[in-house]
PDB file of C-alpha atoms in Angstrom:
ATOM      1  CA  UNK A   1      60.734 -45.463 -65.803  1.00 59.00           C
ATOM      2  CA  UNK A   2      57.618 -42.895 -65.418  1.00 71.00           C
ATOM      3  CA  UNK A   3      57.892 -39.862 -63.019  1.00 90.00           C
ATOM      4  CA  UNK A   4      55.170 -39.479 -60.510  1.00 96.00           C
ATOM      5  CA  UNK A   5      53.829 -36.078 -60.387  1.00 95.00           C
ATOM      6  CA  UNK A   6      51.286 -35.393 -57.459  1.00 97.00           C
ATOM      7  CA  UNK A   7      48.211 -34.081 -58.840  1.00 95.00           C
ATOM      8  CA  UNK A   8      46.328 -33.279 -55.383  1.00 97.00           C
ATOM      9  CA  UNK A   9      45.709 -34.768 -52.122  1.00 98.00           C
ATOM     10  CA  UNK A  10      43.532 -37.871 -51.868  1.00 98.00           C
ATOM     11  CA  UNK A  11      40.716 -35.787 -50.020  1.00 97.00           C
ATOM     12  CA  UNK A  12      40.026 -33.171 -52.838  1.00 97.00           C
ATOM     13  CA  UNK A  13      38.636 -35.904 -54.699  1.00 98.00           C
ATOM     14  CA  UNK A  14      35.562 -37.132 -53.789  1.00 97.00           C
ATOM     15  CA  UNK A  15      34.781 -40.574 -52.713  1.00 97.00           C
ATOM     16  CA  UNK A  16      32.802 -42.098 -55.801  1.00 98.00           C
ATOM     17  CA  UNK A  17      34.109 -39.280 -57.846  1.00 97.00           C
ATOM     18  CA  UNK A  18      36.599 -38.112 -59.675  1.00 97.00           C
ATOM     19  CA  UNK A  19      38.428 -35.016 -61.072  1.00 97.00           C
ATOM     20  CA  UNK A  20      39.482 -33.987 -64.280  1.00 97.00           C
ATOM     21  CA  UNK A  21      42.623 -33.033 -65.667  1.00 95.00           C
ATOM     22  CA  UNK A  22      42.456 -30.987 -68.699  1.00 94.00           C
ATOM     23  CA  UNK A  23      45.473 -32.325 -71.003  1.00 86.00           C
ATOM     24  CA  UNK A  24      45.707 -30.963 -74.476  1.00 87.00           C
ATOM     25  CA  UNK A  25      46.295 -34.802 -75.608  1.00 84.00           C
ATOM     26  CA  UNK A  26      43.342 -35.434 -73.603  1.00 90.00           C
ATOM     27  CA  UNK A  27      41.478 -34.677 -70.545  1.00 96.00           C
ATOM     28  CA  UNK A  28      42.770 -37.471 -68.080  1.00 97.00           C
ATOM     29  CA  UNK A  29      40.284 -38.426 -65.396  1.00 97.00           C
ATOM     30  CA  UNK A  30      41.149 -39.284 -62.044  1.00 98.00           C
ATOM     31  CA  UNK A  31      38.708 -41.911 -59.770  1.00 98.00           C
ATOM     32  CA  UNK A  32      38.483 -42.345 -56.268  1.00 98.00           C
ATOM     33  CA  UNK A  33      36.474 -45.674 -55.226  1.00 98.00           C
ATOM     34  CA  UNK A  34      35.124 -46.159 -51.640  1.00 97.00           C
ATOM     35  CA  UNK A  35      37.889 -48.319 -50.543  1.00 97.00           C
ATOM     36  CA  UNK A  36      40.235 -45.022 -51.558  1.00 97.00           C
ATOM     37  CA  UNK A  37      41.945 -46.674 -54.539  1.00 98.00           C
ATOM     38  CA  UNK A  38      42.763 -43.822 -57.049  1.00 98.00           C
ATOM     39  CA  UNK A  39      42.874 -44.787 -60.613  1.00 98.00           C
ATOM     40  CA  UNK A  40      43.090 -43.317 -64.238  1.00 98.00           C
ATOM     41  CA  UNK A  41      41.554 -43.306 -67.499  1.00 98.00           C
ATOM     42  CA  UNK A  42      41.432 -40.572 -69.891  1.00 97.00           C
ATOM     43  CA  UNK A  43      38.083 -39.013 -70.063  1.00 97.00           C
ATOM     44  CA  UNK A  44      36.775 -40.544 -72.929  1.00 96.00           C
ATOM     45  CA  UNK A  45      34.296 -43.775 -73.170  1.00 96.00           C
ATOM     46  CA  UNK A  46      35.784 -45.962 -75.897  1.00 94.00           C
ATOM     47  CA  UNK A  47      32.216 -46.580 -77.277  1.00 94.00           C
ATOM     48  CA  UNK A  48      30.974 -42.620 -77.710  1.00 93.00           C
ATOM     49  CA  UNK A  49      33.698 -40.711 -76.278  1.00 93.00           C
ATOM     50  CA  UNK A  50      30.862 -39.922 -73.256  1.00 94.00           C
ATOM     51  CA  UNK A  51      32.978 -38.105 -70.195  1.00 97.00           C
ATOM     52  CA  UNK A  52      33.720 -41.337 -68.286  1.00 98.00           C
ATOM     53  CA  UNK A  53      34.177 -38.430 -65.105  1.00 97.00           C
ATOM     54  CA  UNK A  54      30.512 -38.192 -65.047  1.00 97.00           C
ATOM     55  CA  UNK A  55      29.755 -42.087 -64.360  1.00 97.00           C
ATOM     56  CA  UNK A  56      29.142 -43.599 -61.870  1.00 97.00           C
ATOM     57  CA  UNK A  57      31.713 -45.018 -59.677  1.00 98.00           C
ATOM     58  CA  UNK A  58      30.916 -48.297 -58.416  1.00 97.00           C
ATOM     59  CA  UNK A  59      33.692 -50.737 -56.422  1.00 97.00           C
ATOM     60  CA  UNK A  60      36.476 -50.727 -59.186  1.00 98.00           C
ATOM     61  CA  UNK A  61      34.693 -49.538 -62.299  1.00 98.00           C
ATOM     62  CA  UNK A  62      32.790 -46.633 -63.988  1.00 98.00           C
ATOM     63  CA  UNK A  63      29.303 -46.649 -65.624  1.00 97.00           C
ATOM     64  CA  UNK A  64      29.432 -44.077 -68.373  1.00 97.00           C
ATOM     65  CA  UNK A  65      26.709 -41.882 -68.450  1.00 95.00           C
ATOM     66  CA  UNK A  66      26.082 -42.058 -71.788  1.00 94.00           C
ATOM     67  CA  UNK A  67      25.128 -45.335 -72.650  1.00 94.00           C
ATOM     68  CA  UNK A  68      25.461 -47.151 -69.566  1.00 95.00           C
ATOM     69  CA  UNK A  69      29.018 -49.044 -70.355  1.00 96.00           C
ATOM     70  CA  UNK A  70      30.861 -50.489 -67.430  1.00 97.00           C
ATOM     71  CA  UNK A  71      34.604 -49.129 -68.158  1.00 98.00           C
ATOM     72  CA  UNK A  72      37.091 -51.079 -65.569  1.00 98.00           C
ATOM     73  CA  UNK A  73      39.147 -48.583 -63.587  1.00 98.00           C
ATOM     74  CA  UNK A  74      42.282 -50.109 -63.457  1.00 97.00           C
ATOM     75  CA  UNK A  75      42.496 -51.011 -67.303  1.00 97.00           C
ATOM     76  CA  UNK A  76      40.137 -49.028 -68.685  1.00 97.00           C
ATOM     77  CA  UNK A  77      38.520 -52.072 -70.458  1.00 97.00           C
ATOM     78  CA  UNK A  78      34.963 -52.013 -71.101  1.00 97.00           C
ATOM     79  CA  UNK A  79      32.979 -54.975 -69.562  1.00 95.00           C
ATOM     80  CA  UNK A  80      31.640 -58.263 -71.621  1.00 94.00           C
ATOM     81  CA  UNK A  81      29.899 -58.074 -73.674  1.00 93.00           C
ATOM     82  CA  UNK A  82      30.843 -54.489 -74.796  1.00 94.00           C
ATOM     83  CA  UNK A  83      34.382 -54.319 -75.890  1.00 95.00           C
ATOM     84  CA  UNK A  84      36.738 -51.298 -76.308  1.00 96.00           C
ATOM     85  CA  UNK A  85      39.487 -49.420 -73.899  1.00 97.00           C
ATOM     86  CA  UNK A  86      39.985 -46.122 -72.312  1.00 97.00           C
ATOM     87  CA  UNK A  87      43.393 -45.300 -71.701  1.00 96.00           C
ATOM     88  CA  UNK A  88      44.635 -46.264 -68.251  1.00 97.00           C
ATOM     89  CA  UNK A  89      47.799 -44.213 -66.158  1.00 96.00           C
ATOM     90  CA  UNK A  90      49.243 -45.591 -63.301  1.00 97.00           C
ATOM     91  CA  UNK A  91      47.689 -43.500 -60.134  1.00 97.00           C
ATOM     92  CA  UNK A  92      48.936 -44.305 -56.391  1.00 97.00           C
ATOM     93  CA  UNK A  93      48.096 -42.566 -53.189  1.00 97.00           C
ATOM     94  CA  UNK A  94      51.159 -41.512 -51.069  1.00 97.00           C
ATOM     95  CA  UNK A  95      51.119 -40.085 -48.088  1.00 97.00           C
ATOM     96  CA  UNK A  96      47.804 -38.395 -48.761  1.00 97.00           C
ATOM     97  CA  UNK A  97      48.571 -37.617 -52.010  1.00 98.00           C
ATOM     98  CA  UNK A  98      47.735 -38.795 -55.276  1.00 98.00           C
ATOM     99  CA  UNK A  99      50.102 -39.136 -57.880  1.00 97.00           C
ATOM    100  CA  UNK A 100      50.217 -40.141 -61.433  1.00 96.00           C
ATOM    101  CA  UNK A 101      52.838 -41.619 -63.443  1.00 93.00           C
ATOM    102  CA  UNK A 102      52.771 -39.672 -66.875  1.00 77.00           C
TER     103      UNK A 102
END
């Protein structure tokens, strides 16, 4: 079983935005949609490795600035026809926090 480990509360992240974690293994980006679901992905587009954290958030996916790949936020798969996957983490919001199980 995964520990949860708060990362910050749910308001220092932006609504449509997202903040980055830097990770030696990986920067590991962190999403907040307009409905205030938290996910994710590490920071890494599977098609260029463009920084997914500068996309564009849109309902439950990311448009990576790059090339313009939809990235699904709670897999990290990349939509049809482009195929590939970011890394996904479990995020949750508790109590005004969000937390990620690493």
């Amino acid at each position: 079983m995964a520990d949860w480990v708060r990362i910050c509360a749910l308001d220092e992240i932006p609504v449509l935005g997202a903040r980055v974690l830097r990770d030696p293994a990986g920067d590991i980006c962190v999403f907040r949609n307009a409905e205030d679901e938290v996910f994710a992905l590490h920071d890494k587009c599977p098609h260029k490795g463009g920084p997914l954290s500068q996309g564009i958030v849109h309902g439950r996916s990311v448009t990576c600035p790059l090339h313009g790949w939809k990235i699904g936020l709670a897999s990290g798969e990349a939509g049809a026809p482009d195929s590939g996957c970011a890394h996904s983490f479990p995020a949750k919001v508790e109590n005004g926090d969000v937390l990620l199980a690493l």
